[in-house]
Amino acid sequence: DSAWHKTYEGPSGGVITVASGYGELNHLLATGAMFFVADLRSSILDQPREKHAELLLARKDEVIARLNSDFCRPWFGRKADGRVVDLEDMTYADVISRLVELMYVKHQQRWIHESYYRLVLDFVARAERRLGVDLPEMSIVPELQLAHPPELEQSFTARYPAAESELLHSEDIQYFVAICKRHGQKPVPFIPVLDSDFSVMFLKDIGWQSEDLDAVVGQDPQRVAIQQGPVATHYSTIVNEPVKDILDGVYHGHVTALLSRDYDGDAANVPVVEYVGAQPRAIGLPANIGVQVTDSMRTYQLPDSQDQLPELGVWLDALAGPSNSWLHALLTAPVIVAGSSYVDNYVQRALRPRPGQAVTIRMDDNQPLSLEVVDDSGVLRLKIERHSNGIIELNIYHTTPGGVISLCHMFTYRPQQMLSPIRLAIEGHAERMHQLYIGIWVNNADVPTGIADVIDSNCRLFSDEFVVTKGHIRAFCQNIGNR
C-alpha cells in the first residue's frame, strides 16, 4: 500500500497512473497503451489545447506508428497494400474497406456498435452522390443494408468502378471527419486526423475495449486500458476468482456488517416482517364514516354526501390495515409491474371512495383474506381476494342489459421485490379482456362464446336498442375520473 504513490511518477508493480480525458487520475495496468498515453500526456496533451495540433504534427510519424502498434484506436489512413497514408491519399473504396475492417468484428460477424453501421452507410451514401452523378440508377444503399459487411466494398465498386481510383475530395474529407466526431454515436475506434480534437478522440470512452477484446486490433490486451486501483488490488487475493464468488463476498460482507452493527452479530435477533417497506401509518378516519372491527372482519360505511368523503390517500391507508400484507402492498404500491413495463397503480383509482359505499375486509389471524365493495343500492361492485396459490384476483362488476359481467385482473405478490411487489399476471390477461368486451358489446347469451369464430371483417352485429342518457354520461365521467 505504501508504494502506490510511485505510480504517479511512472510504472510501479505493474500499475501506472494517468489522467483520463476528463483530467481525473486513474490507476491502470501498465500496458503498452498506457505507456503511450502517459507519454503523450506529459509531452503534448497537458499543453494548451490550441497547441496540440502543432505538437502532434511535429511528431506525426512517431505518433502514428505508436497508434498502430500500441493503442486500441489505430491510425485510420491505410491503403489496401498496407501503406500508412493520410485521408487525402485514400480512395472511396479504401475508406469503405477500412471502416468495415475497424468497425466490424469479422470472426464474430457483428458490428461493434449499431451507430458504426449507420456511419458506414452514411459515408457510402455520400460517396454514391459524388461518384454516381451521371448514373440514373437507384441508390445502392438499400441493397448494401442487406449485404454481408465484408462484401460492402466489392458491391460498391461493382456499381461505381471509379471508387477504386478516385481520391477523396476535400469536401468529403471534411464530411468524413465530421461524422466521425458527431454527437449521439459511440466514439469511433480509430484516429482519422491529428487536429485540436485529438485528445477527445484519443481518450474518450477507452474503457470498453478491455471488456470486448475481440473488437480490438489483433485482440491484443496490451492495446487496452485496464483499471486496477488500490482498493480492487487490496481485495483481489485469489487468482482467477469467479465473478460470482466476488459478488457473493460483497453480499455476505454487507450482511455480516449489518448483523454486527444492529443485531449483536446474531441472525436470530433479526425481526421477521412481511416485506421491507414503509410501516403502515395510524389513520384516523372522519367521525361520519361508520367503522366496525371484529377479529374476523373490518367494515367501513361511507356517508351519502360527496362533500363528506375522505381523501383518497387516507382512505387507502385505512383499507390497507395496520400491518404490512399483500393487501397493503396492492393498495399502496405506486406502480404495478406489467410485463417489462411499470404502470400507475390503477387499483387505487378503482377503490376511490364513493357516496354510500360499504367496504368489508375479511380477516384470518390478523391477515386479510378478501375485500368487497358494495354500492349504495346493495350491489357488489368490486371484490379482491387472495387464493391459496398466492394469486390475487380483482373483479370489478358491471351491470349490462344482458346481466352482470366482470373485469378480472390477476396479480402476483412478490414481497422480496421491495419497490414493486405487485405484478400483473400476463398469462390469460388478453383473453380476459376479450371476454369482457364480448359481454359489453353483445347482448345475446347464445353469441358470446361464438363471437371469436366470426371471420368476416364486414359482418355487422346487432343487439337490443340502448338509449344513452345524461345519467349514463354522468356515470361514465365519474367512473373514469373525468379524464
Short mmCIF file of C-alpha atoms in Angstrom, two decimals:
data_model
loop_
_atom_site.label_atom_id
_atom_site.label_comp_id
_atom_site.label_asym_id
_atom_site.label_seq_id
_atom_site.Cartn_x
_atom_site.Cartn_y
_atom_site.Cartn_z
CA ASP A 1 0.00 0.00 0.00
CA SER A 2 2.82 2.41 0.77
CA ALA A 3 4.13 2.18 -2.82
CA TRP A 4 1.01 3.38 -4.64
CA HIS A 5 2.25 6.97 -4.76
CA LYS A 6 5.09 5.81 -7.02
CA THR A 7 2.57 5.09 -9.83
CA TYR A 8 2.03 8.85 -10.20
CA GLU A 9 5.58 9.23 -11.48
CA GLY A 10 5.80 6.04 -13.56
CA PRO A 11 5.00 2.31 -13.52
CA SER A 12 5.32 0.56 -10.20
CA GLY A 13 4.34 -3.03 -9.51
CA GLY A 14 2.79 -3.32 -12.96
CA VAL A 15 0.49 -0.32 -12.37
CA ILE A 16 0.65 3.22 -13.77
CA THR A 17 -1.48 6.29 -13.02
CA VAL A 18 -2.60 8.51 -15.89
CA ALA A 19 -5.18 11.25 -16.30
CA SER A 20 -8.40 10.43 -18.15
CA GLY A 21 -9.98 12.54 -20.87
CA TYR A 22 -11.71 14.48 -18.09
CA GLY A 23 -8.49 15.08 -16.20
CA GLU A 24 -9.21 12.56 -13.43
CA LEU A 25 -6.38 10.32 -12.27
CA ASN A 26 -6.90 6.60 -12.94
CA HIS A 27 -4.85 3.64 -11.74
CA LEU A 28 -4.35 1.22 -14.65
CA LEU A 29 -2.28 -1.80 -15.54
CA ALA A 30 0.95 -0.72 -17.19
CA THR A 31 0.13 -1.93 -20.71
CA GLY A 32 1.82 -0.60 -23.82
CA ALA A 33 -1.24 1.56 -24.47
CA MET A 34 -0.97 3.25 -21.08
CA PHE A 35 2.75 3.92 -21.52
CA PHE A 36 1.81 5.66 -24.76
CA VAL A 37 -0.97 7.67 -23.07
CA ALA A 38 1.36 8.73 -20.26
CA ASP A 39 3.98 9.84 -22.81
CA LEU A 40 1.52 11.94 -24.82
CA ARG A 41 0.01 13.35 -21.62
CA SER A 42 3.31 14.69 -20.36
CA SER A 43 4.65 15.89 -23.70
CA ILE A 44 1.56 17.14 -25.59
CA LEU A 45 -1.88 16.75 -24.04
CA ASP A 46 -1.08 18.66 -20.85
CA GLN A 47 -0.23 21.68 -23.03
CA PRO A 48 -2.95 24.21 -24.02
CA ARG A 49 -5.37 22.64 -26.48
CA GLU A 50 -4.66 25.13 -29.24
CA LYS A 51 -1.07 23.85 -29.35
CA HIS A 52 -1.99 20.16 -29.69
CA ALA A 53 -2.21 20.04 -33.49
CA GLU A 54 1.17 21.72 -33.94
CA LEU A 55 2.89 19.47 -31.38
CA LEU A 56 1.30 16.32 -32.83
CA LEU A 57 2.29 17.18 -36.40
CA ALA A 58 5.87 17.75 -35.24
CA ARG A 59 5.91 14.11 -34.10
CA LYS A 60 3.46 12.83 -36.71
CA ASP A 61 5.34 9.73 -37.87
CA GLU A 62 6.11 8.66 -34.29
CA VAL A 63 2.54 9.22 -33.06
CA ILE A 64 1.01 7.30 -35.98
CA ALA A 65 3.47 4.43 -35.52
CA ARG A 66 2.62 4.20 -31.81
CA LEU A 67 -1.12 4.33 -32.55
CA ASN A 68 -0.75 1.43 -34.95
CA SER A 69 1.49 -0.66 -32.71
CA ASP A 70 0.31 0.07 -29.17
CA PHE A 71 -3.13 1.63 -28.99
CA CYS A 72 -6.75 0.44 -29.20
CA ARG A 73 -7.51 3.23 -31.70
CA PRO A 74 -5.15 2.84 -34.65
CA TRP A 75 -4.48 5.45 -37.33
CA PHE A 76 -7.27 5.28 -39.91
CA GLY A 77 -5.36 6.12 -43.07
CA ARG A 78 -4.15 2.96 -44.83
CA LYS A 79 -4.14 1.67 -48.37
CA ALA A 80 -5.13 -1.82 -49.46
CA ASP A 81 -1.44 -2.80 -49.68
CA GLY A 82 -0.86 -1.79 -46.04
CA ARG A 83 0.85 1.56 -46.63
CA VAL A 84 0.11 4.21 -43.97
CA VAL A 85 -1.32 7.35 -45.57
CA ASP A 86 -3.47 10.41 -44.82
CA LEU A 87 -7.14 10.69 -45.73
CA GLU A 88 -6.40 12.73 -48.85
CA ASP A 89 -4.40 9.79 -50.23
CA MET A 90 -7.26 7.29 -49.83
CA THR A 91 -9.82 6.34 -52.44
CA TYR A 92 -13.52 5.93 -51.67
CA ALA A 93 -13.06 2.17 -51.83
CA ASP A 94 -10.12 2.39 -49.39
CA VAL A 95 -12.26 4.27 -46.86
CA ILE A 96 -15.19 1.85 -47.07
CA SER A 97 -12.87 -1.15 -46.71
CA ARG A 98 -11.04 0.39 -43.74
CA LEU A 99 -14.30 1.34 -41.99
CA VAL A 100 -15.57 -2.22 -42.18
CA GLU A 101 -12.19 -3.58 -41.06
CA LEU A 102 -12.16 -1.45 -37.89
CA MET A 103 -15.88 -1.35 -37.05
CA TYR A 104 -17.00 -4.89 -37.88
CA VAL A 105 -15.79 -7.96 -35.95
CA LYS A 106 -15.42 -10.37 -38.84
CA HIS A 107 -14.77 -13.57 -36.89
CA GLN A 108 -17.93 -12.96 -34.82
CA GLN A 109 -19.97 -11.46 -37.68
CA ARG A 110 -21.15 -8.40 -35.74
CA TRP A 111 -20.80 -4.63 -35.72
CA ILE A 112 -19.04 -3.32 -32.63
CA HIS A 113 -21.91 -0.85 -32.19
CA GLU A 114 -25.03 -0.12 -34.23
CA SER A 115 -24.02 3.54 -34.63
CA TYR A 116 -20.92 2.36 -36.55
CA TYR A 117 -23.16 0.62 -39.07
CA ARG A 118 -25.09 3.86 -39.60
CA LEU A 119 -21.83 5.78 -40.04
CA VAL A 120 -20.67 3.38 -42.76
CA LEU A 121 -23.93 3.67 -44.68
CA ASP A 122 -23.87 7.46 -44.33
CA PHE A 123 -20.42 7.59 -45.92
CA VAL A 124 -21.48 5.17 -48.65
CA ALA A 125 -24.43 7.43 -49.47
CA ARG A 126 -22.06 10.43 -49.64
CA ALA A 127 -19.64 8.55 -51.89
CA GLU A 128 -22.51 7.50 -54.13
CA ARG A 129 -23.62 11.10 -54.61
CA ARG A 130 -20.03 12.01 -55.52
CA LEU A 131 -19.40 9.15 -57.93
CA GLY A 132 -22.86 8.46 -59.35
CA VAL A 133 -23.84 11.87 -60.74
CA ASP A 134 -24.07 10.51 -64.30
CA LEU A 135 -25.80 7.25 -63.38
CA PRO A 136 -29.62 7.13 -63.46
CA GLU A 137 -29.76 4.01 -61.30
CA MET A 138 -31.38 3.97 -57.89
CA SER A 139 -29.29 4.26 -54.72
CA ILE A 140 -27.28 1.20 -53.77
CA VAL A 141 -27.64 1.90 -50.03
CA PRO A 142 -30.82 -0.21 -49.54
CA GLU A 143 -29.07 -3.09 -51.32
CA LEU A 144 -25.97 -2.71 -49.15
CA GLN A 145 -28.08 -2.84 -46.00
CA LEU A 146 -28.72 -6.50 -46.83
CA ALA A 147 -25.16 -7.28 -47.91
CA HIS A 148 -22.57 -9.12 -45.83
CA PRO A 149 -20.37 -6.31 -44.40
CA PRO A 150 -17.02 -7.65 -45.68
CA GLU A 151 -18.55 -7.53 -49.17
CA LEU A 152 -19.59 -3.85 -48.95
CA GLU A 153 -16.52 -2.57 -50.81
CA GLN A 154 -16.86 -5.17 -53.57
CA SER A 155 -20.58 -4.43 -54.04
CA PHE A 156 -19.95 -0.69 -54.10
CA THR A 157 -17.07 -0.81 -56.58
CA ALA A 158 -19.08 -3.14 -58.84
CA ARG A 159 -21.65 -0.34 -59.22
CA TYR A 160 -19.11 2.51 -59.14
CA PRO A 161 -15.73 1.34 -60.56
CA ALA A 162 -14.25 4.84 -60.15
CA ALA A 163 -14.31 4.31 -56.38
CA GLU A 164 -11.10 2.26 -56.66
CA SER A 165 -9.13 5.06 -58.30
CA GLU A 166 -10.70 8.38 -57.36
CA LEU A 167 -9.18 10.02 -54.27
CA LEU A 168 -11.38 11.67 -51.65
CA HIS A 169 -12.48 15.19 -52.49
CA SER A 170 -11.62 17.79 -49.87
CA GLU A 171 -15.31 18.36 -49.05
CA ASP A 172 -15.75 14.64 -48.47
CA ILE A 173 -12.73 14.53 -46.19
CA GLN A 174 -14.33 17.25 -44.09
CA TYR A 175 -17.62 15.34 -44.13
CA PHE A 176 -15.92 12.10 -43.07
CA VAL A 177 -14.14 13.77 -40.14
CA ALA A 178 -17.41 15.47 -39.13
CA ILE A 179 -19.40 12.22 -38.97
CA CYS A 180 -16.57 10.61 -37.00
CA LYS A 181 -16.98 13.35 -34.37
CA ARG A 182 -20.76 13.74 -34.35
CA HIS A 183 -22.66 13.54 -31.11
CA GLY A 184 -25.02 10.71 -30.30
CA GLN A 185 -22.83 7.86 -31.53
CA LYS A 186 -20.15 5.75 -29.91
CA PRO A 187 -16.70 7.34 -30.36
CA VAL A 188 -15.05 5.81 -33.41
CA PRO A 189 -12.39 3.11 -32.83
CA PHE A 190 -9.68 4.92 -34.80
CA ILE A 191 -7.92 8.27 -35.19
CA PRO A 192 -8.72 9.91 -38.58
CA VAL A 193 -6.70 13.15 -38.23
CA LEU A 194 -4.24 14.89 -35.94
CA ASP A 195 -6.03 18.12 -35.01
CA SER A 196 -7.11 20.13 -31.96
CA ASP A 197 -9.76 17.48 -31.12
CA PHE A 198 -7.16 14.73 -30.88
CA SER A 199 -7.31 14.45 -27.07
CA VAL A 200 -11.06 13.79 -27.19
CA MET A 201 -10.87 11.20 -29.98
CA PHE A 202 -7.81 9.64 -28.34
CA LEU A 203 -9.07 9.24 -24.75
CA LYS A 204 -12.87 9.36 -24.76
CA ASP A 205 -14.54 6.04 -23.89
CA ILE A 206 -11.43 3.85 -23.94
CA GLY A 207 -12.56 1.55 -21.14
CA TRP A 208 -14.92 -0.66 -23.15
CA GLN A 209 -12.17 -2.29 -25.20
CA SER A 210 -10.88 -4.21 -22.17
CA GLU A 211 -14.36 -5.78 -21.90
CA ASP A 212 -14.59 -6.62 -25.62
CA LEU A 213 -11.11 -7.73 -26.64
CA ASP A 214 -12.49 -9.36 -29.80
CA ALA A 215 -13.15 -5.86 -31.15
CA VAL A 216 -9.54 -4.75 -30.59
CA VAL A 217 -6.95 -4.91 -33.36
CA GLY A 218 -5.21 -8.28 -33.07
CA GLN A 219 -7.20 -8.99 -29.86
CA ASP A 220 -4.11 -7.59 -28.11
CA PRO A 221 -4.56 -6.82 -24.35
CA GLN A 222 -1.51 -4.55 -24.49
CA ARG A 223 -3.59 -2.09 -26.51
CA VAL A 224 -6.31 -1.50 -23.90
CA ALA A 225 -6.88 0.34 -20.60
CA ILE A 226 -7.47 -1.99 -17.65
CA GLN A 227 -8.33 -0.26 -14.38
CA GLN A 228 -6.64 -1.65 -11.26
CA GLY A 229 -6.78 0.66 -8.25
CA PRO A 230 -5.55 0.15 -4.69
CA VAL A 231 -8.96 -0.88 -3.32
CA ALA A 232 -9.52 -3.53 -6.01
CA THR A 233 -5.96 -4.78 -5.60
CA HIS A 234 -6.23 -4.96 -1.81
CA TYR A 235 -9.16 -7.36 -2.03
CA SER A 236 -8.03 -9.30 -5.11
CA THR A 237 -6.21 -12.07 -3.30
CA ILE A 238 -7.29 -15.13 -5.31
CA VAL A 239 -6.03 -15.92 -8.80
CA ASN A 240 -8.80 -16.41 -11.42
CA GLU A 241 -11.56 -15.85 -8.86
CA PRO A 242 -15.03 -16.24 -10.46
CA VAL A 243 -17.19 -13.12 -10.63
CA LYS A 244 -19.92 -14.94 -8.67
CA ASP A 245 -17.55 -15.51 -5.78
CA ILE A 246 -16.52 -11.85 -5.80
CA LEU A 247 -20.14 -10.64 -5.72
CA ASP A 248 -21.07 -13.22 -3.08
CA GLY A 249 -18.22 -11.92 -0.96
CA VAL A 250 -19.54 -8.35 -1.24
CA TYR A 251 -23.07 -9.51 -0.39
CA HIS A 252 -22.14 -11.62 2.61
CA GLY A 253 -19.77 -8.92 3.81
CA HIS A 254 -22.62 -6.39 3.90
CA VAL A 255 -24.87 -8.87 5.72
CA THR A 256 -22.20 -9.57 8.32
CA ALA A 257 -21.59 -5.84 8.85
CA LEU A 258 -25.31 -5.14 9.34
CA LEU A 259 -25.70 -8.03 11.77
CA SER A 260 -22.74 -6.82 13.77
CA ARG A 261 -23.90 -3.20 13.82
CA ASP A 262 -27.62 -3.64 14.55
CA TYR A 263 -28.23 -7.17 15.89
CA ASP A 264 -25.19 -8.06 18.01
CA GLY A 265 -23.98 -10.39 15.27
CA ASP A 266 -26.85 -12.82 15.82
CA ALA A 267 -29.25 -13.53 12.93
CA ALA A 268 -31.83 -14.76 15.45
CA ASN A 269 -32.27 -11.13 16.57
CA VAL A 270 -33.43 -10.02 13.10
CA PRO A 271 -37.21 -9.43 13.14
CA VAL A 272 -39.38 -11.23 10.59
CA VAL A 273 -41.59 -8.90 8.53
CA GLU A 274 -43.98 -9.39 5.62
CA TYR A 275 -41.84 -7.24 3.36
CA VAL A 276 -39.33 -4.43 3.74
CA GLY A 277 -41.08 -1.12 3.28
CA ALA A 278 -42.60 1.87 5.00
CA GLN A 279 -44.54 0.92 8.09
CA PRO A 280 -48.31 1.50 7.91
CA ARG A 281 -49.44 4.78 9.42
CA ALA A 282 -52.00 5.15 12.17
CA ILE A 283 -55.06 6.59 10.39
CA GLY A 284 -57.90 8.47 11.97
CA LEU A 285 -60.98 8.47 9.72
CA PRO A 286 -63.62 11.23 9.99
CA ALA A 287 -66.39 10.58 12.50
CA ASN A 288 -69.03 10.45 9.74
CA ILE A 289 -67.57 7.16 8.46
CA GLY A 290 -69.02 4.11 10.15
CA VAL A 291 -66.36 1.62 11.28
CA GLN A 292 -66.92 -1.83 12.77
CA VAL A 293 -63.99 -4.08 13.70
CA THR A 294 -64.05 -7.70 14.88
CA ASP A 295 -61.45 -10.46 14.91
CA SER A 296 -62.66 -11.71 11.52
CA MET A 297 -63.87 -8.56 9.77
CA ARG A 298 -63.43 -4.83 9.25
CA THR A 299 -66.38 -2.90 7.80
CA TYR A 300 -66.46 0.73 6.64
CA GLN A 301 -69.63 2.63 5.70
CA LEU A 302 -69.14 5.86 3.74
CA PRO A 303 -71.55 8.82 4.09
CA ASP A 304 -74.08 9.65 1.36
CA SER A 305 -72.68 13.12 0.69
CA GLN A 306 -69.81 13.64 -1.75
CA ASP A 307 -68.51 16.52 0.37
CA GLN A 308 -68.02 14.24 3.39
CA LEU A 309 -65.86 11.62 1.67
CA PRO A 310 -62.27 11.15 2.91
CA GLU A 311 -59.16 11.92 0.90
CA LEU A 312 -58.06 9.04 -1.36
CA GLY A 313 -54.71 8.54 0.39
CA VAL A 314 -56.29 8.46 3.85
CA TRP A 315 -58.98 6.05 2.63
CA LEU A 316 -56.48 3.63 1.05
CA ASP A 317 -54.28 3.64 4.17
CA ALA A 318 -57.32 2.78 6.28
CA LEU A 319 -58.32 -0.08 3.98
CA ALA A 320 -54.73 -1.36 3.78
CA GLY A 321 -54.75 -2.02 7.51
CA PRO A 322 -52.34 -1.57 10.40
CA SER A 323 -49.69 -4.05 9.21
CA ASN A 324 -47.78 -4.88 6.05
CA SER A 325 -49.57 -7.51 3.98
CA TRP A 326 -50.44 -8.37 0.38
CA LEU A 327 -53.45 -6.04 0.64
CA HIS A 328 -51.31 -3.21 1.98
CA ALA A 329 -48.89 -3.67 -0.93
CA LEU A 330 -51.70 -3.79 -3.50
CA LEU A 331 -53.36 -0.62 -2.20
CA THR A 332 -50.27 1.49 -1.51
CA ALA A 333 -47.67 0.47 -4.12
CA PRO A 334 -47.18 3.42 -6.52
CA VAL A 335 -46.73 1.16 -9.56
CA ILE A 336 -47.67 -2.27 -10.88
CA VAL A 337 -45.24 -4.28 -13.00
CA ALA A 338 -46.94 -5.28 -16.26
CA GLY A 339 -44.57 -7.43 -18.30
CA SER A 340 -41.47 -5.30 -18.87
CA SER A 341 -43.25 -2.02 -18.07
CA TYR A 342 -44.24 -0.09 -14.97
CA VAL A 343 -47.78 1.34 -14.90
CA ASP A 344 -49.52 3.53 -12.35
CA ASN A 345 -51.38 1.54 -9.71
CA TYR A 346 -54.88 1.62 -11.18
CA VAL A 347 -56.28 -0.42 -8.24
CA GLN A 348 -56.10 2.78 -6.21
CA ARG A 349 -58.42 4.54 -8.67
CA ALA A 350 -60.85 1.62 -8.61
CA LEU A 351 -61.12 1.92 -4.82
CA ARG A 352 -61.63 5.67 -4.56
CA PRO A 353 -64.43 6.48 -2.09
CA ARG A 354 -67.95 6.96 -3.43
CA PRO A 355 -71.09 8.08 -1.55
CA GLY A 356 -72.96 5.31 0.24
CA GLN A 357 -70.37 2.62 -0.35
CA ALA A 358 -69.75 -0.15 2.16
CA VAL A 359 -66.38 -1.91 2.24
CA THR A 360 -65.84 -5.22 4.04
CA ILE A 361 -62.41 -6.73 4.67
CA ARG A 362 -62.45 -10.31 5.90
CA MET A 363 -59.59 -11.39 8.14
CA ASP A 364 -58.00 -14.56 9.49
CA ASP A 365 -55.38 -14.39 12.23
CA ASN A 366 -54.96 -10.63 11.58
CA GLN A 367 -54.21 -11.27 7.90
CA PRO A 368 -56.60 -10.03 5.16
CA LEU A 369 -58.40 -12.65 3.09
CA SER A 370 -60.60 -10.51 0.85
CA LEU A 371 -62.03 -7.05 0.26
CA GLU A 372 -65.56 -6.39 -1.02
CA VAL A 373 -67.13 -3.10 -2.13
CA VAL A 374 -70.93 -2.77 -2.18
CA ASP A 375 -72.61 0.33 -3.65
CA ASP A 376 -75.40 2.40 -2.07
CA SER A 377 -78.04 0.07 -3.60
CA GLY A 378 -76.50 -3.05 -2.06
CA VAL A 379 -74.97 -4.38 -5.29
CA LEU A 380 -71.49 -5.95 -5.17
CA ARG A 381 -69.24 -3.77 -7.35
CA LEU A 382 -65.69 -4.93 -6.58
CA LYS A 383 -64.00 -7.86 -4.91
CA ILE A 384 -60.34 -8.58 -4.20
CA GLU A 385 -59.21 -11.90 -2.77
CA ARG A 386 -56.01 -13.86 -2.49
CA HIS A 387 -56.19 -17.53 -3.41
CA SER A 388 -54.29 -20.38 -1.77
CA ASN A 389 -51.84 -20.45 -4.70
CA GLY A 390 -50.84 -16.85 -3.94
CA ILE A 391 -52.68 -15.28 -6.90
CA ILE A 392 -54.54 -12.06 -6.12
CA GLU A 393 -57.78 -11.78 -8.09
CA LEU A 394 -59.52 -8.44 -8.65
CA ASN A 395 -63.04 -8.41 -10.08
CA ILE A 396 -64.91 -5.24 -10.95
CA TYR A 397 -68.58 -5.98 -11.64
CA HIS A 398 -70.61 -4.10 -14.23
CA THR A 399 -74.32 -4.37 -14.88
CA THR A 400 -75.46 -4.56 -18.52
CA PRO A 401 -78.88 -5.13 -20.03
CA GLY A 402 -77.83 -8.75 -20.51
CA GLY A 403 -76.70 -9.28 -16.93
CA VAL A 404 -73.64 -8.73 -14.75
CA ILE A 405 -70.16 -9.01 -16.27
CA SER A 406 -66.80 -8.63 -14.56
CA LEU A 407 -63.45 -7.14 -15.38
CA CYS A 408 -60.96 -9.62 -13.94
CA HIS A 409 -57.31 -8.85 -13.24
CA MET A 410 -54.88 -11.34 -11.75
CA PHE A 411 -51.78 -10.28 -9.81
CA THR A 412 -48.84 -11.97 -8.16
CA TYR A 413 -47.43 -10.75 -4.87
CA ARG A 414 -43.64 -10.74 -4.52
CA PRO A 415 -42.68 -9.25 -1.15
CA GLN A 416 -38.99 -9.74 -1.93
CA GLN A 417 -39.33 -7.07 -4.64
CA MET A 418 -39.44 -4.11 -2.27
CA LEU A 419 -40.03 -1.33 -4.82
CA SER A 420 -42.62 -3.19 -6.91
CA PRO A 421 -44.16 -6.13 -5.02
CA ILE A 422 -47.30 -6.32 -7.20
CA ARG A 423 -47.10 -7.76 -10.73
CA LEU A 424 -49.85 -8.23 -13.29
CA ALA A 425 -50.28 -11.88 -14.30
CA ILE A 426 -49.86 -11.54 -18.06
CA GLU A 427 -50.86 -15.10 -18.93
CA GLY A 428 -54.53 -15.13 -19.93
CA HIS A 429 -54.89 -11.35 -19.49
CA ALA A 430 -55.70 -10.68 -23.14
CA GLU A 431 -58.35 -13.40 -23.18
CA ARG A 432 -59.98 -12.00 -20.03
CA MET A 433 -60.16 -8.57 -21.70
CA HIS A 434 -61.61 -10.24 -24.80
CA GLN A 435 -64.37 -11.87 -22.80
CA LEU A 436 -65.13 -8.59 -21.03
CA TYR A 437 -65.77 -6.75 -24.30
CA ILE A 438 -67.82 -9.61 -25.64
CA GLY A 439 -70.03 -9.27 -22.59
CA ILE A 440 -70.30 -5.50 -23.01
CA TRP A 441 -70.91 -5.35 -26.74
CA VAL A 442 -73.02 -8.44 -27.38
CA ASN A 443 -76.39 -8.64 -25.64
CA ASN A 444 -77.13 -12.23 -26.56
CA ALA A 445 -76.46 -15.19 -24.29
CA ASP A 446 -76.00 -17.53 -27.27
CA VAL A 447 -73.42 -15.41 -29.05
CA PRO A 448 -70.51 -14.59 -26.67
CA THR A 449 -68.78 -17.97 -26.80
CA GLY A 450 -69.01 -17.99 -30.59
CA ILE A 451 -68.14 -14.38 -31.35
CA ALA A 452 -64.46 -15.27 -31.80
CA ASP A 453 -65.48 -17.51 -34.71
CA VAL A 454 -66.60 -14.53 -36.81
CA ILE A 455 -64.03 -14.13 -39.58
CA ASP A 456 -65.84 -11.75 -41.95
CA SER A 457 -64.49 -8.26 -41.26
CA ASN A 458 -67.63 -6.75 -42.82
CA CYS A 459 -70.02 -8.67 -40.58
CA ARG A 460 -72.47 -6.46 -38.67
CA LEU A 461 -73.63 -7.46 -35.20
CA PHE A 462 -76.86 -6.20 -33.66
CA SER A 463 -78.18 -6.17 -30.10
CA ASP A 464 -81.19 -4.59 -28.45
CA GLU A 465 -81.60 -0.85 -28.78
CA PHE A 466 -79.94 1.12 -25.97
CA VAL A 467 -80.51 4.83 -25.39
CA VAL A 468 -77.61 6.83 -23.92
CA THR A 469 -78.97 9.28 -21.36
CA LYS A 470 -77.47 12.17 -19.44
CA GLY A 471 -77.29 9.89 -16.41
CA HIS A 472 -75.20 7.36 -18.34
CA ILE A 473 -72.79 10.06 -19.42
CA ARG A 474 -72.50 11.40 -15.88
CA ALA A 475 -71.85 7.90 -14.53
CA PHE A 476 -69.24 7.27 -17.23
CA CYS A 477 -67.41 10.51 -16.39
CA GLN A 478 -67.43 9.64 -12.71
CA ASN A 479 -66.03 6.19 -13.43
CA ILE A 480 -63.12 7.47 -15.47
CA GLY A 481 -62.44 10.46 -13.23
CA ASN A 482 -63.38 12.98 -15.94
CA ARG A 483 -60.18 12.21 -17.83
#
